[in-house]
CSV table of C-alpha atoms and ligand atoms in Angstrom, one decimal:
chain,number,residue,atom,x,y,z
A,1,UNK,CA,10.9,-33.9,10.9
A,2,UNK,CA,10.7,-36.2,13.9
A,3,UNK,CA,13.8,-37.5,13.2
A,4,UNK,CA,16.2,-37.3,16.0
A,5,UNK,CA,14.0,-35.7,18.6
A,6,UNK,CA,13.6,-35.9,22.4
A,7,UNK,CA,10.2,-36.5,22.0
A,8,UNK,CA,10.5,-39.6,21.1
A,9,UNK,CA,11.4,-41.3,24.0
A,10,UNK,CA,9.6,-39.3,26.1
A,11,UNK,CA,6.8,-39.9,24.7
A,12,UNK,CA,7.9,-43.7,25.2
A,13,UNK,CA,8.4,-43.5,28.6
A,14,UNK,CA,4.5,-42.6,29.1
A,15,UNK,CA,3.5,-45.4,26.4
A,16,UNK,CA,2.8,-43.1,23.5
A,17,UNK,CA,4.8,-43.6,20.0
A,18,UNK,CA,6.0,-40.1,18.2
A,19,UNK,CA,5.2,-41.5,14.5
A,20,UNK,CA,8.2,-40.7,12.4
A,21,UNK,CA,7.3,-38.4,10.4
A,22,UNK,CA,8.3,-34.8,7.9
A,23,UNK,CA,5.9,-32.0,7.8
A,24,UNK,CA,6.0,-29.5,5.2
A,25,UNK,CA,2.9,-26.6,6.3
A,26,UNK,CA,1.6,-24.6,3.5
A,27,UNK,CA,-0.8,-22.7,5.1
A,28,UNK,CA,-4.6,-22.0,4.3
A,29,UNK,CA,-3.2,-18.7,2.6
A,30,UNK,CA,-0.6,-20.5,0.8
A,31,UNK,CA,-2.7,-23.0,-0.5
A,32,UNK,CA,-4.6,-20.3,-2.2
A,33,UNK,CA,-1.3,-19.4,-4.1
A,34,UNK,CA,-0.1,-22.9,-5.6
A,35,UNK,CA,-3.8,-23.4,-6.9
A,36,UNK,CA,-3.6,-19.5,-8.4
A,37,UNK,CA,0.0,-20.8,-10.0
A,38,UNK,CA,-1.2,-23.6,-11.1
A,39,UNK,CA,-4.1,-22.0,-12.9
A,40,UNK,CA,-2.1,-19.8,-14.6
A,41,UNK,CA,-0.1,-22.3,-15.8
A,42,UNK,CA,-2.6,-24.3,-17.0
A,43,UNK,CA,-5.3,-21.8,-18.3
A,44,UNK,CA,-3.8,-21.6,-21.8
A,45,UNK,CA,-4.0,-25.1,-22.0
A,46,UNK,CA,-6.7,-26.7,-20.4
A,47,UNK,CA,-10.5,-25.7,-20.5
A,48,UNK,CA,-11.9,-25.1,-17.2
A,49,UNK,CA,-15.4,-25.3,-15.9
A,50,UNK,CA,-16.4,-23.8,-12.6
A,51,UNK,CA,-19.5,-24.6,-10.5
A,52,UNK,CA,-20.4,-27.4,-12.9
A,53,UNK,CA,-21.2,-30.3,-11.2
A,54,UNK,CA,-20.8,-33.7,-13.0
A,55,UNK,CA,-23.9,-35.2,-12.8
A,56,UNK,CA,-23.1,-38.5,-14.8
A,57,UNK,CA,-20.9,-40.7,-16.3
A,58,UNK,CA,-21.2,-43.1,-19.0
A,59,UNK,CA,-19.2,-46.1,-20.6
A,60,UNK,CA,-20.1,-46.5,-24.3
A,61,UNK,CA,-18.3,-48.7,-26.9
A,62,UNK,CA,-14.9,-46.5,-27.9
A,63,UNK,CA,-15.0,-44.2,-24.4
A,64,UNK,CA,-16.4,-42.4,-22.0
A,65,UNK,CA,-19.4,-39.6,-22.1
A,66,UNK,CA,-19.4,-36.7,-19.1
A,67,UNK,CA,-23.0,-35.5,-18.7
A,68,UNK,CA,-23.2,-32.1,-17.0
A,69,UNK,CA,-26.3,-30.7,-17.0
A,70,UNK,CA,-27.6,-30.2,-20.8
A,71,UNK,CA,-24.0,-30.8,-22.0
A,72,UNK,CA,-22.1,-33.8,-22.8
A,73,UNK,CA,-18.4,-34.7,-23.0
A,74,UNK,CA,-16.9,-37.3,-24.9
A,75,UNK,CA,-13.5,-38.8,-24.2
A,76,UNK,CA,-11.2,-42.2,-24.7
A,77,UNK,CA,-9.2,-41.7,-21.1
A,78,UNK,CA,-11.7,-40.5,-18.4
A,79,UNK,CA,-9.8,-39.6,-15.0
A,80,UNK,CA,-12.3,-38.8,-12.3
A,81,UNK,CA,-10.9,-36.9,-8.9
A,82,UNK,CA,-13.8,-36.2,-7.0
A,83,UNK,CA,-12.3,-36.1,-3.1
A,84,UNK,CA,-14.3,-37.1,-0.2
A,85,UNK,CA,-17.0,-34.7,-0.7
A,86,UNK,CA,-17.7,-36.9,-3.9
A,87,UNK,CA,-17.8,-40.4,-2.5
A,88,UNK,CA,-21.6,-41.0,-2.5
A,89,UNK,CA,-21.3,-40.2,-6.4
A,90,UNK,CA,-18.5,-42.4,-6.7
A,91,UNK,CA,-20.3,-44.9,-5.2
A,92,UNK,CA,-23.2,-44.6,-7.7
A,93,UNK,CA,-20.4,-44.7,-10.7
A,94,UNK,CA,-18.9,-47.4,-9.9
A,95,UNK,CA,-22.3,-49.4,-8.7
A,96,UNK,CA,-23.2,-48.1,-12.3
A,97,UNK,CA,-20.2,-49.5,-14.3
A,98,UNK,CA,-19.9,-52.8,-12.3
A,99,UNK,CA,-16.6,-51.9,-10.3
A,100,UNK,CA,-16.1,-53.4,-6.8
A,101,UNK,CA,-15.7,-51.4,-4.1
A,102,UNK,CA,-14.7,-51.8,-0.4
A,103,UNK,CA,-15.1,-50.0,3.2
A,104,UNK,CA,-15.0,-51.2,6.4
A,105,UNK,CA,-12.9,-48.5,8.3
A,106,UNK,CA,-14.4,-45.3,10.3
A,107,UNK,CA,-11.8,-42.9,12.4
A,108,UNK,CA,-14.1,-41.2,15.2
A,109,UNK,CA,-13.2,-39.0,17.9
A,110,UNK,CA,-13.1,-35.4,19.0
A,111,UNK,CA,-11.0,-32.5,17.9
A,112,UNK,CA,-9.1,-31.0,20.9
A,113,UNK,CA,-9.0,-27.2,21.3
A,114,UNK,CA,-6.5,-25.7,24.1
A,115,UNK,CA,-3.5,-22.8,24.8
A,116,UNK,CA,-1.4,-23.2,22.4
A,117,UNK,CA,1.5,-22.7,24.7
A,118,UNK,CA,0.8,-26.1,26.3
A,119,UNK,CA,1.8,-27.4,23.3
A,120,UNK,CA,4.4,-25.2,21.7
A,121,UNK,CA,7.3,-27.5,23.0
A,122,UNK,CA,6.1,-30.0,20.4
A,123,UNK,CA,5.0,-27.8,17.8
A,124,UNK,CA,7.4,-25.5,17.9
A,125,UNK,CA,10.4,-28.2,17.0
A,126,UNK,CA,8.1,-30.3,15.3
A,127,UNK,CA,4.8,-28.6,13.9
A,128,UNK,CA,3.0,-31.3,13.9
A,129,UNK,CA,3.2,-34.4,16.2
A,130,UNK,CA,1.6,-37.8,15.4
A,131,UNK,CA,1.0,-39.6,18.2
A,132,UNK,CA,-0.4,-43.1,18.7
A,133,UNK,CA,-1.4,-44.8,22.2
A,134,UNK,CA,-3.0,-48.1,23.1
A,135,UNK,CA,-5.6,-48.3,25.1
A,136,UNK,CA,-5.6,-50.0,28.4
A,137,UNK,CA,-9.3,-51.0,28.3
A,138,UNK,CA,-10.0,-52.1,24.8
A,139,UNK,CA,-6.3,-52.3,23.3
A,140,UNK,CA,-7.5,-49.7,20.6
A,141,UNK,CA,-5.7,-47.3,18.8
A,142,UNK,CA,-6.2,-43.2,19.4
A,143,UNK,CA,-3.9,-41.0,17.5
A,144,UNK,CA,-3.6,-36.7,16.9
A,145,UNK,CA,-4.5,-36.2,13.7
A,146,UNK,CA,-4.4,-32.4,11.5
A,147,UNK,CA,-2.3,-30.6,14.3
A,148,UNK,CA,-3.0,-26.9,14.0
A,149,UNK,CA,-0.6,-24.6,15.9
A,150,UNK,CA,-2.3,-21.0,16.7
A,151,UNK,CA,-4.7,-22.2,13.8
A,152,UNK,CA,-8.4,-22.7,14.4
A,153,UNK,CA,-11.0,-24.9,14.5
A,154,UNK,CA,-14.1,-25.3,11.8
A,155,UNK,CA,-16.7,-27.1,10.2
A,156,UNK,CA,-17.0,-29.3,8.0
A,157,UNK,CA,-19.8,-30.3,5.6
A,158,UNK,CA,-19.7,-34.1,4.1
A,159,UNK,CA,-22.6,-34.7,2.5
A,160,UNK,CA,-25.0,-32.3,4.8
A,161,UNK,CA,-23.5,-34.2,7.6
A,162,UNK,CA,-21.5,-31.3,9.7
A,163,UNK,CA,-18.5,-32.3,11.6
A,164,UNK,CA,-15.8,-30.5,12.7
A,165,UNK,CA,-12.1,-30.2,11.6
A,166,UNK,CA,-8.9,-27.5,11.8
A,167,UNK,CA,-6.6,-25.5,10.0
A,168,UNK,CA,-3.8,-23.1,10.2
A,169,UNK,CA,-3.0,-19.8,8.6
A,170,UNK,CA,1.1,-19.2,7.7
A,171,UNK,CA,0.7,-15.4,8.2
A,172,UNK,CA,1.1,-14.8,12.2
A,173,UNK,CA,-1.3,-12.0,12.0
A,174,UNK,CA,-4.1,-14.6,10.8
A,175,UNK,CA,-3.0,-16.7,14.1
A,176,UNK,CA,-4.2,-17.5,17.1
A,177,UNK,CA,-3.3,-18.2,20.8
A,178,UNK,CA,-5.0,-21.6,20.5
A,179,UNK,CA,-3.4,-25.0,19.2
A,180,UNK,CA,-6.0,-27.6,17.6
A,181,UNK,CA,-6.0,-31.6,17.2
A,182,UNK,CA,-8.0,-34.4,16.6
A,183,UNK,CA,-7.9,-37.4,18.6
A,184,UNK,CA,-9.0,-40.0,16.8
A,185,UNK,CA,-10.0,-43.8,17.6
A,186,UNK,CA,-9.5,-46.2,14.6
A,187,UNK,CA,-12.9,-48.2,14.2
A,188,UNK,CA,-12.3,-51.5,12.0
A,189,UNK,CA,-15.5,-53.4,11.1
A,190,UNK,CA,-15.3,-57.4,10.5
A,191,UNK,CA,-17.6,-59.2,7.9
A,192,UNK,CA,-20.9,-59.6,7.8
A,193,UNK,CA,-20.9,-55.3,8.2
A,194,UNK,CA,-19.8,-53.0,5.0
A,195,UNK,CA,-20.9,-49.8,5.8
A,196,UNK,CA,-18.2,-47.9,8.1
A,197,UNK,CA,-18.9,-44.9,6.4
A,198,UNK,CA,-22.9,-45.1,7.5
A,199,UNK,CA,-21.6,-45.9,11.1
A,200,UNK,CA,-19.6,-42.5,11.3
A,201,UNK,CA,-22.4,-41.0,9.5
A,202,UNK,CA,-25.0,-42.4,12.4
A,203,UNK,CA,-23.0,-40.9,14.9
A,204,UNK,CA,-22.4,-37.0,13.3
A,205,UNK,CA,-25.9,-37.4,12.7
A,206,UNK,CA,-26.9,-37.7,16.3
A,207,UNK,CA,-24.5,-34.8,17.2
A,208,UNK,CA,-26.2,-33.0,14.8
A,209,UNK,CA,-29.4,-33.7,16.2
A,210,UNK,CA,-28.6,-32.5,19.7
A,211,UNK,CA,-26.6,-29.7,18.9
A,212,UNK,CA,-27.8,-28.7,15.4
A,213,UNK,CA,-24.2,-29.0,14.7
A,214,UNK,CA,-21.3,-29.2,16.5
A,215,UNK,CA,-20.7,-29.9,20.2
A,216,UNK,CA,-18.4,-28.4,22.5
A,217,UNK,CA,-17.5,-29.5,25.2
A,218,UNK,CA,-15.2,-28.7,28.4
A,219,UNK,CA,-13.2,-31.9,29.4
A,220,UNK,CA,-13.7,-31.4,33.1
A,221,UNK,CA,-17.9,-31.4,31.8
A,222,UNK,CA,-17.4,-34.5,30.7
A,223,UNK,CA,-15.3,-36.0,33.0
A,224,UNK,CA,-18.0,-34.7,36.1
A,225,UNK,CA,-20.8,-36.8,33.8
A,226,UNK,CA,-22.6,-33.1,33.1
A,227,UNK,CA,-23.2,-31.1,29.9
A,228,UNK,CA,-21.4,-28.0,29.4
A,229,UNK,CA,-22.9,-24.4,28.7
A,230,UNK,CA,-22.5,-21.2,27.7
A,231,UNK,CA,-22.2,-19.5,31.0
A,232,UNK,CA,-19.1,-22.7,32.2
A,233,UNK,CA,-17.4,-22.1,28.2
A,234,UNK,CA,-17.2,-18.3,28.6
A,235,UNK,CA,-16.0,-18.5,32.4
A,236,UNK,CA,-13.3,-20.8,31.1
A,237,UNK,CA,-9.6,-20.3,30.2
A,238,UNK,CA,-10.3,-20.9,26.6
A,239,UNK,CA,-11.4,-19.1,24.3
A,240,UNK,CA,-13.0,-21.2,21.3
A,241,UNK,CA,-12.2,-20.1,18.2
A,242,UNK,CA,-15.4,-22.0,16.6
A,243,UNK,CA,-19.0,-20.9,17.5
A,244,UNK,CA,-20.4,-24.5,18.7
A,245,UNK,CA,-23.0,-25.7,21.1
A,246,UNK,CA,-22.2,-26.4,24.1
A,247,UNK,CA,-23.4,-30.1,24.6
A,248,UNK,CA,-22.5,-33.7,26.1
A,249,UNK,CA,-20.5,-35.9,24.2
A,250,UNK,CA,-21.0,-38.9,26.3
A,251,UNK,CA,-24.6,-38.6,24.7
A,252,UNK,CA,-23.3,-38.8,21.3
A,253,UNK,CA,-19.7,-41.1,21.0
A,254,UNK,CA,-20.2,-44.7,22.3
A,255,UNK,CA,-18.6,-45.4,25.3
A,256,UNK,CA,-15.6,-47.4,23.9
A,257,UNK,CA,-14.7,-44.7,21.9
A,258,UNK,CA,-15.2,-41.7,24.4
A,259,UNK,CA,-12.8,-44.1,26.9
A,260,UNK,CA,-10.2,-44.0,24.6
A,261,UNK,CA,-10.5,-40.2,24.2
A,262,UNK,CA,-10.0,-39.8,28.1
A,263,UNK,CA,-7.8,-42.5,28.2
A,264,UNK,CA,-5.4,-40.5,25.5
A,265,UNK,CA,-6.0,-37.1,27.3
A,266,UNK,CA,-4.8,-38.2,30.3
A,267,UNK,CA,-1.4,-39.8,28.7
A,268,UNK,CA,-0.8,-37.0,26.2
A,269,UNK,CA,-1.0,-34.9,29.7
A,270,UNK,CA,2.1,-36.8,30.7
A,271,UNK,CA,4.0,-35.1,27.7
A,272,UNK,CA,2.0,-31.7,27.7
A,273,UNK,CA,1.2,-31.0,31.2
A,274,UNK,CA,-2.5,-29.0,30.7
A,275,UNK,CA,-3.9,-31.3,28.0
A,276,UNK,CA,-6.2,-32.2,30.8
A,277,UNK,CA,-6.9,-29.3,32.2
A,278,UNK,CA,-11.0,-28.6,33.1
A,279,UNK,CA,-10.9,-25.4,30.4
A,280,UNK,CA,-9.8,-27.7,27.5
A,281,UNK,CA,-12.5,-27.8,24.6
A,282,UNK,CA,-13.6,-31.1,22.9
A,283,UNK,CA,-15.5,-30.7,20.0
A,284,UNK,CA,-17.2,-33.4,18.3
A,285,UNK,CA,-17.8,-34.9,16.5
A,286,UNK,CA,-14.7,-35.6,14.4
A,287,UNK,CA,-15.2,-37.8,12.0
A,288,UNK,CA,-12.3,-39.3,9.4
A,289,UNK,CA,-14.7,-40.7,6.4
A,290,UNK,CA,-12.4,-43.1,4.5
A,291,UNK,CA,-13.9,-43.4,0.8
A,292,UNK,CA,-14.7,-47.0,-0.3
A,293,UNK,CA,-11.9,-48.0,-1.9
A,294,UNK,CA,-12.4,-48.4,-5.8
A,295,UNK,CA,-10.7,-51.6,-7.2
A,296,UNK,CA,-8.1,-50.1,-9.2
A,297,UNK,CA,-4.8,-51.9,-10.8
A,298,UNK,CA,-1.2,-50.8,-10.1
A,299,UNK,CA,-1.9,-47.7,-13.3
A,300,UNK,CA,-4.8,-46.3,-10.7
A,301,UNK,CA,-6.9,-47.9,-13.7
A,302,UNK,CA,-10.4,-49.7,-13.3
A,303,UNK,CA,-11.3,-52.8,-15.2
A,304,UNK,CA,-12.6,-50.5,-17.7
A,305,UNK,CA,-9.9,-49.6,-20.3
A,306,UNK,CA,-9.0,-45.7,-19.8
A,307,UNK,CA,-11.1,-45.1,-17.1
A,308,UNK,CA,-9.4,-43.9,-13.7
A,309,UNK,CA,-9.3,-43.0,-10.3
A,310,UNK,CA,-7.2,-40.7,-8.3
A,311,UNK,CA,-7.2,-38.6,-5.3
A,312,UNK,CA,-9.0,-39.0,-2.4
A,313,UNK,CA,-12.1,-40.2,-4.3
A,314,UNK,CA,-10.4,-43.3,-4.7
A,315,UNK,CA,-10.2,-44.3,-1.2
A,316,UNK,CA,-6.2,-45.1,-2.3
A,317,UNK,CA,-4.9,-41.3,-1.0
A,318,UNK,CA,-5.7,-39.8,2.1
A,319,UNK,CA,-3.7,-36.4,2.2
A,320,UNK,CA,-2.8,-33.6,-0.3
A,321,UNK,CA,0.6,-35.2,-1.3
A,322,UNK,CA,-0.6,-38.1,-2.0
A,323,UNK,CA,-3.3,-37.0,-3.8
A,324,UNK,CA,-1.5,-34.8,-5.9
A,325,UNK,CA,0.9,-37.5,-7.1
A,326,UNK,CA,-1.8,-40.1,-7.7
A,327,UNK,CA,-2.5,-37.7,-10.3
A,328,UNK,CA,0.7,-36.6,-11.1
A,329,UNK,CA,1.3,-40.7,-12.0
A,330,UNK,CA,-2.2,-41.4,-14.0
A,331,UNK,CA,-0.7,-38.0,-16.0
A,332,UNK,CA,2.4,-39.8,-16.8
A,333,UNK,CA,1.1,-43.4,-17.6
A,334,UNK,CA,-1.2,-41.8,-20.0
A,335,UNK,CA,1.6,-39.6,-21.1
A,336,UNK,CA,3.3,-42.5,-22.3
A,337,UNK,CA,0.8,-44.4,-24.2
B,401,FAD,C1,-10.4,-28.6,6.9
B,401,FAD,C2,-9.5,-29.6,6.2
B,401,FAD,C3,-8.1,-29.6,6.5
B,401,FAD,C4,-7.2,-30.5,5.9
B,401,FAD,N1,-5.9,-30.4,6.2
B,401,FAD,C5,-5.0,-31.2,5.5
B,401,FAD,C6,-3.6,-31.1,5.8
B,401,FAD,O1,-3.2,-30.3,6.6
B,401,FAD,N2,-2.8,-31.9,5.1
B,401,FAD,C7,-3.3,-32.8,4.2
B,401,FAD,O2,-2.4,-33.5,3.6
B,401,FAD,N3,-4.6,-32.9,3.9
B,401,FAD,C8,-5.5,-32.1,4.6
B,401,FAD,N4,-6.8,-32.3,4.3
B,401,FAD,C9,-7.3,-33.3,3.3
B,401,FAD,C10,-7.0,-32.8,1.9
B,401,FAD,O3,-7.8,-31.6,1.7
B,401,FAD,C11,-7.4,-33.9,0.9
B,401,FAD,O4,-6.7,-35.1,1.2
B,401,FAD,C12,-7.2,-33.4,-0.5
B,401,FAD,O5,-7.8,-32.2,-0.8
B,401,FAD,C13,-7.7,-34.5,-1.5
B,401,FAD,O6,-7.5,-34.0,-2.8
B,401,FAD,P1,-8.5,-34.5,-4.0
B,401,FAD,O7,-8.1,-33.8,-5.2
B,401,FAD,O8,-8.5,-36.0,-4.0
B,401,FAD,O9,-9.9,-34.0,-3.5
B,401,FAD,P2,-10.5,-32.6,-3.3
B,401,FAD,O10,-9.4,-31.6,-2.9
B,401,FAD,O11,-11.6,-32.8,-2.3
B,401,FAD,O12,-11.1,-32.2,-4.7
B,401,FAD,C14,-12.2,-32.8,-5.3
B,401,FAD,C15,-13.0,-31.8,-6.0
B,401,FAD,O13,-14.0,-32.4,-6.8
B,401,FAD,C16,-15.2,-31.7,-6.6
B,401,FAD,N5,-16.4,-32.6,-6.9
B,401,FAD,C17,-16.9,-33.6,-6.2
B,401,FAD,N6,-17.9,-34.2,-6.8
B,401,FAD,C18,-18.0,-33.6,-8.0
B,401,FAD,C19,-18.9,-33.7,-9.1
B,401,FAD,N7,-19.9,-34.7,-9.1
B,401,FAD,N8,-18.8,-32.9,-10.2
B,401,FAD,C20,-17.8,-31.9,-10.2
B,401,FAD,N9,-17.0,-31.7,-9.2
B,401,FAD,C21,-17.1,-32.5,-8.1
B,401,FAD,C22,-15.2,-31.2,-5.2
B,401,FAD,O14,-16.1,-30.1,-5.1
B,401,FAD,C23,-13.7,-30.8,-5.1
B,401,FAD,O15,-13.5,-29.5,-5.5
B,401,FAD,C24,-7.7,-31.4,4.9
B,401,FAD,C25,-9.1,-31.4,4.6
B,401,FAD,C26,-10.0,-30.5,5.2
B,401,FAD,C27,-11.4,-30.6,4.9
């Protein structure tokens, strides 16, 4: 917890705020063992269908109808929890059944890849810091987002659309010597634009297009204006725990969001003397896809009777805790009915 700490008003003193904030980490490996315990508890109980996509969803007079292939499903409460991987699918449901639907934010940005050491005073006490800072040019907001201490940093596939993210084993012998963060700029779009998601999208694409996937890049590359490559990566300090190509950023992220990257490297230096070092990896890009939200009453119900949303799909949660009690409450409300 962040409660209490030192960091705090250091982090003041060089205009960054230490969100409050408690951390519980599970661990990739962990993770693996709540969803095994929670199989076995449910097993008995609950029919299970692996590798089955849902391909559509119906409303019909006294329900619902699940369309999987060849087979169909019939039901009176229909809770659908499709994640972030699911969105465009949502979006087709609930263009489909008539239920509004709104987006207009996009988190972009870079995930950071350095000795972990340079950060251990932080994530040693606290595991993971969340930082904001303003920045001076723009007054926008960059946080760290998914600190990963000795964890390592992968890809990610939304949609065909690769981008890059972290994680972090509990077992010390699946660690590394690197620490791993994303920096992220918070992009708000005003009317007449609706499509945030599309925007991120735009921009992963063009990374993808340079790169074939990711980009890496070496911070003192981008702050010298030049691309980095294989020979300047392996020469370096850091060893990159994902195989990326090495690239230019400033090619790919638009200029008001790559200032604010700098911007928060050099002021998260203040606090971490190294972050700015010329060995420190960017990656890019990062992109924090925030589903459309479905319009959805206090029960996590639509405007269609027994029909509801939860999880991540629903543009509500944003996180595994909070996705696991959105379900945990739709379970209850149901429960007592
Ligand atoms: C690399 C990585 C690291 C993360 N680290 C953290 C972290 O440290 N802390 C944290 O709180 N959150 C973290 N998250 C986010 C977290 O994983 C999500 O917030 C959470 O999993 C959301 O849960 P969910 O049940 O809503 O969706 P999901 O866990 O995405 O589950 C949705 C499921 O629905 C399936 N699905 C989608 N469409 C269909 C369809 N048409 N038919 C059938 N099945 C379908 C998907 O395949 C998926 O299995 C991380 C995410 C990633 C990718």
């Amino acid at each position: 917890s962040t409660a209490g700490t030192k960091f705090k008003k250091l982090c003041m003193q060089n205009k960054l705020k230490l969100l409050d904030a408690s951390v519980r980490h599970l661990g990739t490996d962990i993770n693996y063992v709540v969803l095994e315990n929670m199989y076995a508890e449910l097993k008995e109980k609950v029919e299970f269908h692996f590798n089955s996509s849902v391909d559509d969803l119906e409303a019909s007079s006294d329900g619902y109808r699940v369309i999987c292939g060849d087979t169909g499903y019939e039901c009176d409460q229909c809770i659908v929890s499709v994640g972030r991987s699911g969105s465009k699918w949502m979006e087709k449901i609930c263009e489909r059944l008539d239920i509004s639907t709104k987006s207009n934010r996009v988190d972009l940005g870079v995930r950071v890849e350095l000795p972990a050491v340079i950060f251990s005073h932080l994530t040693d006490e606290l595991y993971e810091s969340k930082i904001v800072y303003r920045t001076e040019k723009f007054e926008d907001k960059v946080r760290t987002f998914c600190m990963n201490p000795y964890g390592i940093v992968v890809n990610e596939n939304t949609n065909g659309i690769v981008t890059v993210n972290g994680h972090s084993y509990e077992d010390p012998a699946k660690q590394t010597e690197n620490t791993n963060f994303a920096l992220l700029v918070e992009k708000h779009f005003s009317e007449p634009f609706k499509d945030s998601n599309g925007y991120g999208e735009s921009i992963a694409r063009l990374s993808n297009m340079l790169g074939g996937g990711v980009l890496v890049q070496r911070f003192g590359d981008l702050i010298r204006g030049r691309r980095s490559t294989a020979k300047r990566i392996e020469e370096g300090f850091v060893r990159p725990t994902l195989s990326a190509e090495p690239g230019d950023l400033s090619l790919v992220l638009p200029k008001r969001i790559l200032d604010g990257i700098i911007e928060m490297v050099y002021a998260l230096d203040k606090i971490a003397p190294g972050t700015a070092n010329d060995d420190t990896l960017l990656y890019g890009v990062e992109v924090k896809f925030y589903n459309m939200e479905v319009q959805l009453d206090e029960n996590l119900e639509t405007t269609h009777k027994g029909f509801y949303v939860i999880g991540d799909g629903s543009g509500v949660t944003h996180s595994l805790s909070h996705a696991s009690a959105s379900g945990v409450y739709v379970a209850r409300k149901i429960a007592e009915k």
